[in-house]
mmCIF file of C-alpha atoms in Angstrom:
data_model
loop_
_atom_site.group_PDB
_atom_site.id
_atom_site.type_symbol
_atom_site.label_atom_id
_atom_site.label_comp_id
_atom_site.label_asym_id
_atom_site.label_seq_id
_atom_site.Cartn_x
_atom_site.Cartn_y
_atom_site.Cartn_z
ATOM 1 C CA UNK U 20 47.253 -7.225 -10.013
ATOM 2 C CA UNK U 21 50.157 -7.321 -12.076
ATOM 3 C CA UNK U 22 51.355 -9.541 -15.344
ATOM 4 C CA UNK U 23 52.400 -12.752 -14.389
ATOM 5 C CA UNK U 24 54.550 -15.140 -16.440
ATOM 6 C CA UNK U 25 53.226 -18.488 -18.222
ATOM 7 C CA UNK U 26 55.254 -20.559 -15.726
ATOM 8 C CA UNK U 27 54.757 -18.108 -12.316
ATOM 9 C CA UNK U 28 52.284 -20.580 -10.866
ATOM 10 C CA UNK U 29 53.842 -20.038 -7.563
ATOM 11 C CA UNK U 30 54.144 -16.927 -7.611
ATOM 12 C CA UNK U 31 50.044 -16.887 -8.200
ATOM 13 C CA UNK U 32 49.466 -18.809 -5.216
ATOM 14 C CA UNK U 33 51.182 -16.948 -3.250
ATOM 15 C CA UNK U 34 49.726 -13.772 -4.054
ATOM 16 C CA UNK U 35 46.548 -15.561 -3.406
ATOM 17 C CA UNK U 36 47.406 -16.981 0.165
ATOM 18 C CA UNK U 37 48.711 -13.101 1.157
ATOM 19 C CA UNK U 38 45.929 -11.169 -0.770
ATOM 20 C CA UNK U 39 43.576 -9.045 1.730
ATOM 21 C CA UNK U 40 40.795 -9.390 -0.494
ATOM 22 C CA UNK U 41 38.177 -10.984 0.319
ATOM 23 C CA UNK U 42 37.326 -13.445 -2.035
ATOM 24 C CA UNK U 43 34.033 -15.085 -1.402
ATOM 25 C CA UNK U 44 33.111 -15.937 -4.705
ATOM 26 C CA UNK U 45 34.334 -18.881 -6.477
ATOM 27 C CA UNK U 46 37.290 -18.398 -8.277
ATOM 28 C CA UNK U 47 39.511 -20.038 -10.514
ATOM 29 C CA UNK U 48 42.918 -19.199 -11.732
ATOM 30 C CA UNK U 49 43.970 -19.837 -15.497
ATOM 31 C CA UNK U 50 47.844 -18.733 -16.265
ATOM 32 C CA UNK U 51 47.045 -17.176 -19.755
ATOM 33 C CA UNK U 52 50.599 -17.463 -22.141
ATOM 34 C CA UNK U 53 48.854 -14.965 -24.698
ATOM 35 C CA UNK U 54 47.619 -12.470 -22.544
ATOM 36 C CA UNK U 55 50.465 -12.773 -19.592
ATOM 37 C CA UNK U 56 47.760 -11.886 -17.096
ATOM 38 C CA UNK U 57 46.213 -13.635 -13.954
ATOM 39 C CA UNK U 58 42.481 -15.124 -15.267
ATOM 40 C CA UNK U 59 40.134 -15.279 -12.798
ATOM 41 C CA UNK U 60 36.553 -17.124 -13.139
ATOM 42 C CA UNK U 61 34.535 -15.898 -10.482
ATOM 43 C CA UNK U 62 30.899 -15.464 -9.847
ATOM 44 C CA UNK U 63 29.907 -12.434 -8.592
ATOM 45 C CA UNK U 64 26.864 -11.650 -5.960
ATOM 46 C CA UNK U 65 25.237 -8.819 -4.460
ATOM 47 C CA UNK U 66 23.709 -8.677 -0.805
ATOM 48 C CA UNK U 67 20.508 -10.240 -2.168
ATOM 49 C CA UNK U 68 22.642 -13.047 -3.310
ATOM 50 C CA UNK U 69 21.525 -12.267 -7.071
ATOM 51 C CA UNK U 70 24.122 -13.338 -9.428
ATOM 52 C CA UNK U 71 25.515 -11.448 -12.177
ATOM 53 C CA UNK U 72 25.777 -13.708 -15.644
ATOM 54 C CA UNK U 73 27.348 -12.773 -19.183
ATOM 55 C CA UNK U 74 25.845 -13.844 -22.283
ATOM 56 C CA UNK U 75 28.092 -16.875 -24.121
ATOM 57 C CA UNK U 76 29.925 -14.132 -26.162
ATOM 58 C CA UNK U 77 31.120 -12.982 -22.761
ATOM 59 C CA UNK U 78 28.659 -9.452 -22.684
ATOM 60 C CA UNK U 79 27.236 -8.721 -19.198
ATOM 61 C CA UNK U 80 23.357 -8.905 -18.853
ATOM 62 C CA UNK U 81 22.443 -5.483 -18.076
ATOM 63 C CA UNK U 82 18.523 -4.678 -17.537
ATOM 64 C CA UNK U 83 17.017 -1.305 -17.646
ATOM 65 C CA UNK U 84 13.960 -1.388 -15.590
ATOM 66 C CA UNK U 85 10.588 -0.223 -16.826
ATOM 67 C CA UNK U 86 8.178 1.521 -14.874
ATOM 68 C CA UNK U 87 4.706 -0.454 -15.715
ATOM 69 C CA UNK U 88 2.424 1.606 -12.797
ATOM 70 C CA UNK U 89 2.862 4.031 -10.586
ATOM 71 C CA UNK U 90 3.118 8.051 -10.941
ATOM 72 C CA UNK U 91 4.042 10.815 -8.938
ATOM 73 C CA UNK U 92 1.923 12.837 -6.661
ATOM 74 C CA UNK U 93 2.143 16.347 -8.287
ATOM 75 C CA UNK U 94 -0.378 18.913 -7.360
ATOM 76 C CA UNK U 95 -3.508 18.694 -4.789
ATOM 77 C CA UNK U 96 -5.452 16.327 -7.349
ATOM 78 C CA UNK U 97 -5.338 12.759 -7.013
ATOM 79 C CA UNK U 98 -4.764 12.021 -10.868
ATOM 80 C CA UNK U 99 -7.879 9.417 -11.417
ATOM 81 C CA UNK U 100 -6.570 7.905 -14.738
ATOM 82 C CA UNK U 101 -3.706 6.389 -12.612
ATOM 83 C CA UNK U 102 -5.007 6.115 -8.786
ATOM 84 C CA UNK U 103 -8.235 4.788 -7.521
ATOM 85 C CA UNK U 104 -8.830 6.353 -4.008
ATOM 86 C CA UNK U 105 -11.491 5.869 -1.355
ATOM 87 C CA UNK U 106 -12.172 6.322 2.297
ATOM 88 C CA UNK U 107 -15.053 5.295 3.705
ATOM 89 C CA UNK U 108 -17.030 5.407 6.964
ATOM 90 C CA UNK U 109 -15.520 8.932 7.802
ATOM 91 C CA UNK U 110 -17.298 9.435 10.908
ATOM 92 C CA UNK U 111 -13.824 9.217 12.741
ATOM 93 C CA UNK U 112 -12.429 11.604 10.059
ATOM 94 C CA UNK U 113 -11.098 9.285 7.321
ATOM 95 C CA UNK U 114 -9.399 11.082 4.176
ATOM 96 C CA UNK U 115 -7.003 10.486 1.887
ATOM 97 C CA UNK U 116 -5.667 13.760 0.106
ATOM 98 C CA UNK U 117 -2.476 14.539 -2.182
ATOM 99 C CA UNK U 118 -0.138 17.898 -1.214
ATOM 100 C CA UNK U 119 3.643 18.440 -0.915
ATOM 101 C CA UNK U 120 4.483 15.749 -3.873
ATOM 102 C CA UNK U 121 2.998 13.268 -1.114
ATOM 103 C CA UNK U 122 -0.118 11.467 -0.600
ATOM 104 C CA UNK U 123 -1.946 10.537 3.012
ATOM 105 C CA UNK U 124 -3.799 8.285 4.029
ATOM 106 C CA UNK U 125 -5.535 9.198 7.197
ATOM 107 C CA UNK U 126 -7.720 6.034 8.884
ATOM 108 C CA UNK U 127 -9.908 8.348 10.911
ATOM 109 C CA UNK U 128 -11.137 7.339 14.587
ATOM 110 C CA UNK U 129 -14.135 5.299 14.097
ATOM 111 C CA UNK U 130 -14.978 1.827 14.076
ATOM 112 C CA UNK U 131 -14.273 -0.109 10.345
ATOM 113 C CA UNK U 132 -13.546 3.304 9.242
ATOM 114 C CA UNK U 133 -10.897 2.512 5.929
ATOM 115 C CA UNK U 134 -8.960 4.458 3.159
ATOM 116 C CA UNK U 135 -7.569 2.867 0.304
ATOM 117 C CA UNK U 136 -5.554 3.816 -2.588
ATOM 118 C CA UNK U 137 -4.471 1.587 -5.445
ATOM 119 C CA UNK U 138 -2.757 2.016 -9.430
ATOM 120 C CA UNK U 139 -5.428 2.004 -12.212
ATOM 121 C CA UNK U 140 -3.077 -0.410 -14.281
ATOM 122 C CA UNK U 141 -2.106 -3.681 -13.052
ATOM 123 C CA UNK U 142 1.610 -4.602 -14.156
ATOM 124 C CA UNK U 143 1.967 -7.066 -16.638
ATOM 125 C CA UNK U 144 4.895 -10.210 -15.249
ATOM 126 C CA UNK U 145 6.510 -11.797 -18.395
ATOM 127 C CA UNK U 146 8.474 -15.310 -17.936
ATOM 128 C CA UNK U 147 12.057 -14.927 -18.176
ATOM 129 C CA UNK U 148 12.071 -11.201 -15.992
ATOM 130 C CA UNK U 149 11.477 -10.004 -12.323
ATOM 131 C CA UNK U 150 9.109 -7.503 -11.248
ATOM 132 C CA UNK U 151 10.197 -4.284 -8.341
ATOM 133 C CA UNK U 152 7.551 -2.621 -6.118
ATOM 134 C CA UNK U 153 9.487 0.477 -4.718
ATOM 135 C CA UNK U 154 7.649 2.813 -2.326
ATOM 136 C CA UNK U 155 9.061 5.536 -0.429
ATOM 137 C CA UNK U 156 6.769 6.269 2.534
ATOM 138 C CA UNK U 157 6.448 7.192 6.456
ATOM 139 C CA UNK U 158 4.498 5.384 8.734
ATOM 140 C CA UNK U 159 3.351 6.938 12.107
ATOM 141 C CA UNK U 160 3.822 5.292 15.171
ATOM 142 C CA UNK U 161 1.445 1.397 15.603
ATOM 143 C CA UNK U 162 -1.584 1.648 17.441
ATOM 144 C CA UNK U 163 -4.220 -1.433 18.840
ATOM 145 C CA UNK U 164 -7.112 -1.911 16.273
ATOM 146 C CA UNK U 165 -5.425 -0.096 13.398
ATOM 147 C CA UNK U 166 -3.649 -1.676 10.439
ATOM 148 C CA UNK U 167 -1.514 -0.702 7.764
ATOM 149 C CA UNK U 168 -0.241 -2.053 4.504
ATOM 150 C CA UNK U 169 1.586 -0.988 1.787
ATOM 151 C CA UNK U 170 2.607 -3.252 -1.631
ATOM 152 C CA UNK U 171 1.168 -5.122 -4.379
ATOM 153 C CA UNK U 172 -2.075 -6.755 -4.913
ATOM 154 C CA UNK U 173 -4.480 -8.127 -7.207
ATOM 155 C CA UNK U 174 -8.812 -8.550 -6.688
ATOM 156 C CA UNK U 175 -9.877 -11.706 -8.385
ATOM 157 C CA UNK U 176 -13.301 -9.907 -8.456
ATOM 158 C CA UNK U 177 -12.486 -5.883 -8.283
ATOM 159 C CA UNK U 178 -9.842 -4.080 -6.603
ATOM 160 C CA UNK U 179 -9.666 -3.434 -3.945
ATOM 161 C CA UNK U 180 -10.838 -6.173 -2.661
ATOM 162 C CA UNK U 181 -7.589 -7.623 -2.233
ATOM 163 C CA UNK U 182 -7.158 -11.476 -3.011
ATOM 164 C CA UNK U 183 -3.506 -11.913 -4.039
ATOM 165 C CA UNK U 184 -0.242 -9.791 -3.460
ATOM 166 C CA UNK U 185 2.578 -9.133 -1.022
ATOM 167 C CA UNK U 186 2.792 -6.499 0.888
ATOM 168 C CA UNK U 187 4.587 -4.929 4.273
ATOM 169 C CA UNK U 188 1.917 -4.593 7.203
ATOM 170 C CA UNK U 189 2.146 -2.714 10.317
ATOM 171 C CA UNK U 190 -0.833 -4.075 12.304
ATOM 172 C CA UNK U 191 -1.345 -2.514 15.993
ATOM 173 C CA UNK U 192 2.325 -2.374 16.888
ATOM 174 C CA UNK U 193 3.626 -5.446 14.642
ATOM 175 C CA UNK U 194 5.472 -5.019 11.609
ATOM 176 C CA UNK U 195 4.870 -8.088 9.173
ATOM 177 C CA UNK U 196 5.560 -8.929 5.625
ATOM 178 C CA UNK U 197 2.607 -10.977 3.938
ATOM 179 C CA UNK U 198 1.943 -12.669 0.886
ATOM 180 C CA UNK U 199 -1.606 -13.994 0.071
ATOM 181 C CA UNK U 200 -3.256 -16.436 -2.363
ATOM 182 C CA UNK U 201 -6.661 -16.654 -2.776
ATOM 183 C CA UNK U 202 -8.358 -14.272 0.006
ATOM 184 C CA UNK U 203 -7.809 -13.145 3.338
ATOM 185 C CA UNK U 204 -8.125 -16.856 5.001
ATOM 186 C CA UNK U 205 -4.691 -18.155 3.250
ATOM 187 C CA UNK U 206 -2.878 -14.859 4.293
ATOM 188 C CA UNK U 207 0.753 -16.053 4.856
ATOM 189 C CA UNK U 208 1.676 -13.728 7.678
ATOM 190 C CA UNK U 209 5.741 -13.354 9.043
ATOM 191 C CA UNK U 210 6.271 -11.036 11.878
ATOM 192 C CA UNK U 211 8.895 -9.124 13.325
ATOM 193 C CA UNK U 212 10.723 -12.030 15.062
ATOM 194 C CA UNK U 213 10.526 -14.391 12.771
ATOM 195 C CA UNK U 214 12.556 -12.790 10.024
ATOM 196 C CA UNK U 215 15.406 -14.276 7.583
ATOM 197 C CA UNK U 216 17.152 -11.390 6.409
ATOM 198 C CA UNK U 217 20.598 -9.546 7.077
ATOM 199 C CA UNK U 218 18.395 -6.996 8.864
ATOM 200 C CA UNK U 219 17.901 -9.465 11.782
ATOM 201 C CA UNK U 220 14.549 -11.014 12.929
ATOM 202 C CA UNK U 221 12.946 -8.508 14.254
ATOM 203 C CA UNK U 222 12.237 -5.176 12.829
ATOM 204 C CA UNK U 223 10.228 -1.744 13.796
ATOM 205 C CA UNK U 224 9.326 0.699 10.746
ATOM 206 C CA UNK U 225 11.029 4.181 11.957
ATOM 207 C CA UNK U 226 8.431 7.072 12.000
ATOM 208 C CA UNK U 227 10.766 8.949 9.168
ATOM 209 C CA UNK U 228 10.596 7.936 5.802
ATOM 210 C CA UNK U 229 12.004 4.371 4.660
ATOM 211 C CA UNK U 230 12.878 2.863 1.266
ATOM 212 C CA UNK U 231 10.400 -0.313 0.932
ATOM 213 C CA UNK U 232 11.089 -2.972 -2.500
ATOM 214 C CA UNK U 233 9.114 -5.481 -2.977
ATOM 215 C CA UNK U 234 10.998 -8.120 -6.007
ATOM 216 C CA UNK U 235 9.153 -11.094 -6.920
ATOM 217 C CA UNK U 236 9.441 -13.626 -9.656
ATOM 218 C CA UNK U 237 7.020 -16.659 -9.472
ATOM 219 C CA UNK U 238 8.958 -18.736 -7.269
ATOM 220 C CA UNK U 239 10.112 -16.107 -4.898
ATOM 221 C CA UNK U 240 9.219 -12.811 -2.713
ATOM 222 C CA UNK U 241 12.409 -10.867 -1.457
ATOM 223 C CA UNK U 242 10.976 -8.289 0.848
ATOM 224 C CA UNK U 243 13.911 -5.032 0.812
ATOM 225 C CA UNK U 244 13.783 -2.415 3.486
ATOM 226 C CA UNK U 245 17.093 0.647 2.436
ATOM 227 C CA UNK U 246 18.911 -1.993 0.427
ATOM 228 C CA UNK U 247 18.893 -4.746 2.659
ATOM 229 C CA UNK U 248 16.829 -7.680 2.507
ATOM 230 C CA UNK U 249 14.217 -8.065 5.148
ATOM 231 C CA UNK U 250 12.855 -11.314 4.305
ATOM 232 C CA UNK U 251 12.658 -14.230 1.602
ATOM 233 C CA UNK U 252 9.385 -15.906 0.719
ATOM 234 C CA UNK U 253 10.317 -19.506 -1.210
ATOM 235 C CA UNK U 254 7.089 -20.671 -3.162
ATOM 236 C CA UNK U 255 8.968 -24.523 -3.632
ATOM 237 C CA UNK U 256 5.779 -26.184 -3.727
ATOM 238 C CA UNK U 257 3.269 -24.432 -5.570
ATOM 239 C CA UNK U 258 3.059 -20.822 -6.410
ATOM 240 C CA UNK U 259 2.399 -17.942 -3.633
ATOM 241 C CA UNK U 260 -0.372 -16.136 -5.598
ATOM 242 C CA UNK U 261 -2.932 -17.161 -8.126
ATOM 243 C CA UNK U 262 -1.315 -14.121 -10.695
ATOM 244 C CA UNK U 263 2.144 -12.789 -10.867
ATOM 245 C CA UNK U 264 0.574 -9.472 -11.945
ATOM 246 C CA UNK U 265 -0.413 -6.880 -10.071
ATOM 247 C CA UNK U 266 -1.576 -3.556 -8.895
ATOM 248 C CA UNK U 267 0.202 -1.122 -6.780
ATOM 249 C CA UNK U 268 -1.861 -1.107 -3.264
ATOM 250 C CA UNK U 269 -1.889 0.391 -0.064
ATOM 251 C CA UNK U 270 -4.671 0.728 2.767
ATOM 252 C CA UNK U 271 -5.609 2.080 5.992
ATOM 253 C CA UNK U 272 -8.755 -0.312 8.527
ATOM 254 C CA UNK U 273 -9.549 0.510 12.037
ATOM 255 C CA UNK U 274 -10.903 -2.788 13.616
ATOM 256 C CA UNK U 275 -12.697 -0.353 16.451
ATOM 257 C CA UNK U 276 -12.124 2.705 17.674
ATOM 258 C CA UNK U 277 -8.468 3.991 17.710
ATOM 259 C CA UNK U 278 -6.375 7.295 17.215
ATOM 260 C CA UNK U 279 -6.107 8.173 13.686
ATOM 261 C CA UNK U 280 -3.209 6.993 12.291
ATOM 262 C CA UNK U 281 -1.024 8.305 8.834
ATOM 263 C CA UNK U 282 0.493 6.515 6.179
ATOM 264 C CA UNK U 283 2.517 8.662 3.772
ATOM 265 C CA UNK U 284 3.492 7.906 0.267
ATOM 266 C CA UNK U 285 5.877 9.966 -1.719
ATOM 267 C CA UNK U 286 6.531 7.550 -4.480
ATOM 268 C CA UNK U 287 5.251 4.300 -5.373
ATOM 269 C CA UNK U 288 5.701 2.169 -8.832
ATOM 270 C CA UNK U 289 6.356 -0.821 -10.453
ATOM 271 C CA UNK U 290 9.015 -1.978 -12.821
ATOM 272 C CA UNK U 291 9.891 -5.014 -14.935
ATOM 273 C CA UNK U 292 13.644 -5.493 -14.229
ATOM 274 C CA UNK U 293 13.529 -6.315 -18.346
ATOM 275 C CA UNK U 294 12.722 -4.685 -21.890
ATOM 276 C CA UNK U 295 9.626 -3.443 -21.905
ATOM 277 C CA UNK U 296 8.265 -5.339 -25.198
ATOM 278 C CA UNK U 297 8.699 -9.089 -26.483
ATOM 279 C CA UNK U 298 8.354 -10.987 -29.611
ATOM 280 C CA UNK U 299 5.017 -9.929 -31.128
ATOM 281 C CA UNK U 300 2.416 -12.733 -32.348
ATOM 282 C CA UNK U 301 0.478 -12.317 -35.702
ATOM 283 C CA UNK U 302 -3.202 -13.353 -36.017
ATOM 284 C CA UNK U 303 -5.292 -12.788 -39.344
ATOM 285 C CA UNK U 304 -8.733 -13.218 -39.444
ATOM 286 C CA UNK U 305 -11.145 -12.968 -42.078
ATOM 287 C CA UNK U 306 -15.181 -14.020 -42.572
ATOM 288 C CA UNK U 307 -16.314 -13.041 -39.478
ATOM 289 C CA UNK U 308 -18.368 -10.253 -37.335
ATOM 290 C CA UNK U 309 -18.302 -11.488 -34.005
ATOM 291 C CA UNK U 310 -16.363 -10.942 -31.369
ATOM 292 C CA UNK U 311 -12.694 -12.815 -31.117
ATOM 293 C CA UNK U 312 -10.694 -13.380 -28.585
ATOM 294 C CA UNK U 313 -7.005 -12.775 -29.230
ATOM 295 C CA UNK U 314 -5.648 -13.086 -25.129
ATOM 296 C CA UNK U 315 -6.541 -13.718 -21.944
ATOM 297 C CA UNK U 316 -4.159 -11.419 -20.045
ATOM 298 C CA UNK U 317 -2.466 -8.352 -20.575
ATOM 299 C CA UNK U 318 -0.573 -7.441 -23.029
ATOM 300 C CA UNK U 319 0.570 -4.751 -25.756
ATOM 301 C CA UNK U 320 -1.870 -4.291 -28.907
ATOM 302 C CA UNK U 321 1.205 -2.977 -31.765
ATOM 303 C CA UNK U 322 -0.959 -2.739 -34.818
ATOM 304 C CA UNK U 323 -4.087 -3.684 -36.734
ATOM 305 C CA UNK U 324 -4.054 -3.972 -40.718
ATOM 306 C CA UNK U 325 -7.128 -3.678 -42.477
ATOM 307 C CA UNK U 326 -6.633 -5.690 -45.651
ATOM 308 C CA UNK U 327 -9.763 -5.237 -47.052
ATOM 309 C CA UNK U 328 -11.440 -2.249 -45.911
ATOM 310 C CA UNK U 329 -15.198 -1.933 -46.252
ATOM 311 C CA UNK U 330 -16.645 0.977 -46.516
ATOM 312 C CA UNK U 331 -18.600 2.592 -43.491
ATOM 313 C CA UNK U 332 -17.960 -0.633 -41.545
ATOM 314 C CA UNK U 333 -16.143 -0.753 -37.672
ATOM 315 C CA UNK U 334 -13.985 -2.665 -35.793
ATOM 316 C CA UNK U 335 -14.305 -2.242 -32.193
ATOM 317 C CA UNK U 336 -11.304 -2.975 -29.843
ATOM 318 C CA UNK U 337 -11.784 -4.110 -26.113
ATOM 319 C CA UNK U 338 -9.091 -4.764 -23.254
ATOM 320 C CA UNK U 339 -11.715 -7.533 -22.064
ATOM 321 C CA UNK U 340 -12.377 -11.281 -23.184
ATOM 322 C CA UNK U 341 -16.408 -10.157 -22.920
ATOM 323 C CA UNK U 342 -16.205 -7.533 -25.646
ATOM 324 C CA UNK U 343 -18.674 -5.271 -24.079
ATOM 325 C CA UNK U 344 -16.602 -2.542 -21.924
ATOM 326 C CA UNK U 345 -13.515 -1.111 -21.784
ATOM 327 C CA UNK U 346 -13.307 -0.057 -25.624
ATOM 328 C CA UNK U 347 -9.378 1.029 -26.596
ATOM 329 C CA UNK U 348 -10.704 2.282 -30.036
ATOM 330 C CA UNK U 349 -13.244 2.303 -32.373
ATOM 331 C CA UNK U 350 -12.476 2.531 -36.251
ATOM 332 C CA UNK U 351 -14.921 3.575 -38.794
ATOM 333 C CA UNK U 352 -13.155 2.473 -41.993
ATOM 334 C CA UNK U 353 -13.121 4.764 -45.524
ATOM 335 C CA UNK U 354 -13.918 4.191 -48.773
ATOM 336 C CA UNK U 355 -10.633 2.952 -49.979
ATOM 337 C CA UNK U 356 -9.503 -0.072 -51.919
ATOM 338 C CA UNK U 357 -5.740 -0.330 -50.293
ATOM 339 C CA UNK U 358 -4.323 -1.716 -46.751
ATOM 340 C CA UNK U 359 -5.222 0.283 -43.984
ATOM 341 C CA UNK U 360 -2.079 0.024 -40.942
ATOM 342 C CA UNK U 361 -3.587 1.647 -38.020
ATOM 343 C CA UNK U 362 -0.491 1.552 -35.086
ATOM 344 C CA UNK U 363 -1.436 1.765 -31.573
ATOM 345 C CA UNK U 364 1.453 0.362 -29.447
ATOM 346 C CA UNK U 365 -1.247 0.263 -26.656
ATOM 347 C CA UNK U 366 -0.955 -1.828 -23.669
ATOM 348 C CA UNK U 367 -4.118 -3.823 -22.135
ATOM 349 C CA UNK U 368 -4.837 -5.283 -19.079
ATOM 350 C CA UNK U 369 -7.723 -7.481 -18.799
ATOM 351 C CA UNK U 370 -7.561 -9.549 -22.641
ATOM 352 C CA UNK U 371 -7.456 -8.514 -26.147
ATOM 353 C CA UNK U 372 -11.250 -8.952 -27.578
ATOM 354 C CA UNK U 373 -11.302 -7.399 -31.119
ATOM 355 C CA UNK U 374 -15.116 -7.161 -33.050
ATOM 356 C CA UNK U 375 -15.354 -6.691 -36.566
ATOM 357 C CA UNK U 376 -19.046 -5.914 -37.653
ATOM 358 C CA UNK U 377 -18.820 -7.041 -41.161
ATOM 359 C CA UNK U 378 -17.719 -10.409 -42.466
ATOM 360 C CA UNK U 379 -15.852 -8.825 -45.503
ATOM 361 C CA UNK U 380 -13.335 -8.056 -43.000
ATOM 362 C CA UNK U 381 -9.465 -9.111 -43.649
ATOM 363 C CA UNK U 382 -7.629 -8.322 -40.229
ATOM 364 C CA UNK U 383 -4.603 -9.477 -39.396
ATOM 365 C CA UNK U 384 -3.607 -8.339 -35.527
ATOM 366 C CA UNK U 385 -0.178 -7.415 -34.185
ATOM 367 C CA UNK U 386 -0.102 -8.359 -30.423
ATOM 368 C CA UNK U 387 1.409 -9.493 -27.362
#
């Protein structure tokens, strides 16, 4: 648009009224004297209706997200320190197995015959920043007594025993989006039909491969099928799951006996849409050789310093609250009469539980 002078108001509305742009956002017009150019206030959206916003000195917000879980499927092995896979029952043929940078799940034939597969790390939420579950994957065709599911979930006792999440589902021939709090009974199921998105209300996965997002902050669920929104999940009156962390998920359960069905994954993580670190907290303690509890939740262990080291004596260092299992390190200190920094820049997932076994100890713990 070109310069327009101080007093050219007319002209401005004018060029308004005969504009062919489209101007759904809300605008406002400002005749600038300094600048001789048409202001315009306007608030921009995407089609998820997500706003963009500056920060007061008039920078845009721009977020690079971080992949917290996920990896890809390289090679025949199913990489163990990042995937936890089962099938069980397998009298029908149930299998899950990696080739082809893609990994199927197979459900088999036979009656409660199941395959699961699920990330190792669950994906810490932090206030302030919302989370992304993108999958690429291919399901075959529904069939009776045969459901699939694909998203993010959490076991209050052990994965994956699923207790908490959202996920898509294609159950017999349905295709659903579900979120869950607290077990199976308070599944919140919404079938194709009863769908609020741009896609329409209905929907049918294609048998090619599809684009599935899953964004959630702790209010809402936007479930995003190729870029356009399926579905919106509004948690007004209390929250829709008991954690806003969670694993990466997906399963395979015949209810009785059925033709074995396929879900393929070629990609599936999770990002914060946010930096990947915050503001660290400090905690020193001293006098003590027992085991302390620094947080309940995950987090990111930066460093320990040892400000009195004693010689021969340990300080173990759990991602638990119990301090008995899942050890991230275990320091023998040296026979040395200046600070020890020992950086880890480590993330945890279950609690920070850090044991010194000497009360000549001075720690002070970098964390959050």
């Amino acid at each position: 648009m070109s310069d327009i002078a101080p007093r050219d108001e007319n002209k401005v509305t004018a060029m308004l009224a005969t504009s062919s742009v489209d101007l759904t956002s809300t605008v406002k017009v400002i005749a600038d004297p300094t600048s001789r150019k048409l202001l315009t206030d306007t608030i921009l959206t995407d089609s998820y209706g997500f706003s963009v916003e500056n920060t007061p000195m008039g920078e845009m917000r721009m977020v690079t997200p971080v992949r917290l879980s996920g990896s890809s499927f390289s090679g025949s092995t199913i990489d163990s320190n990042f995937w936890t896979s089962a099938a069980t029952g397998g009298a029908g043929g149930s299998a899950i197995a990696q080739s082809g940078s893609e990994i199927t799940l197979t459900s088999g034939t036979a009656n409660a015959d199941s395959v699961t597969l699920f990330s190792v790390r669950n994906s810490r939420y932090v206030g302030g920043s919302s989370m992304r579950f993108r999958a690429l994957c291919q399901f075959a065709s529904g069939t009776e007594n045969n459901k699939r599911r694909i998203g993010i979930g959490f076991g209050s006792t052990a994965m994956p025993a699923v207790t908490d999440g959202a996920w898509f589902q294609l159950s017999g021939t349905t295709f659903s989006v579900v979120t869950c709090k607290g077990g199976a009974i308070n599944e919140q199921v919404i079938s194709s039909g009863s769908f609020n998105g741009v896609l329409g209300t209905t929907y049918t996965p294609p048998t090619t491969v599809i684009t599935l997002e899953i964004y959630w902050t702790n209010s809402k669920v936007w479930f995003v099928i190729g870029d356009d929104i399926l579905h919106t999940v509004s948690a007004s009156t209390e929250t829709w799951g008991n954690t806003m962390s969670y694993h990466i998920f997906a399963s395979s359960l015949n209810s009785d006996t059925a033709i074995s069905k396929t879900l393929k994954i070629r990609t599936a993580t999770i990002s914060r849409m946010g930096n990947l670190e915050t503001l660290p907290m400090t905690k020193n303690i001293t006098g003590v050789n027992t085991s302390q509890i620094f947080k309940y939740s995950a987090g990111t262990l930066h460093r320990i310093i040892v400000g009195t080291p004693v010689n021969g004596k340990t300080i173990t260092i759990y991602d638990n609250v119990t301090g008995t299992t899942n050890p991230i390190g275990i320091i023998t200190l040296p026979a040395q009469s200046v600070p020890i920094i020992l950086e880890y820049r480590s993330p945890f997932f279950n609690g920070l539980n850090v044991v010194p076994n000497d009360t000549g100890l001075n720690l002070t713990v970098v964390y959050e």
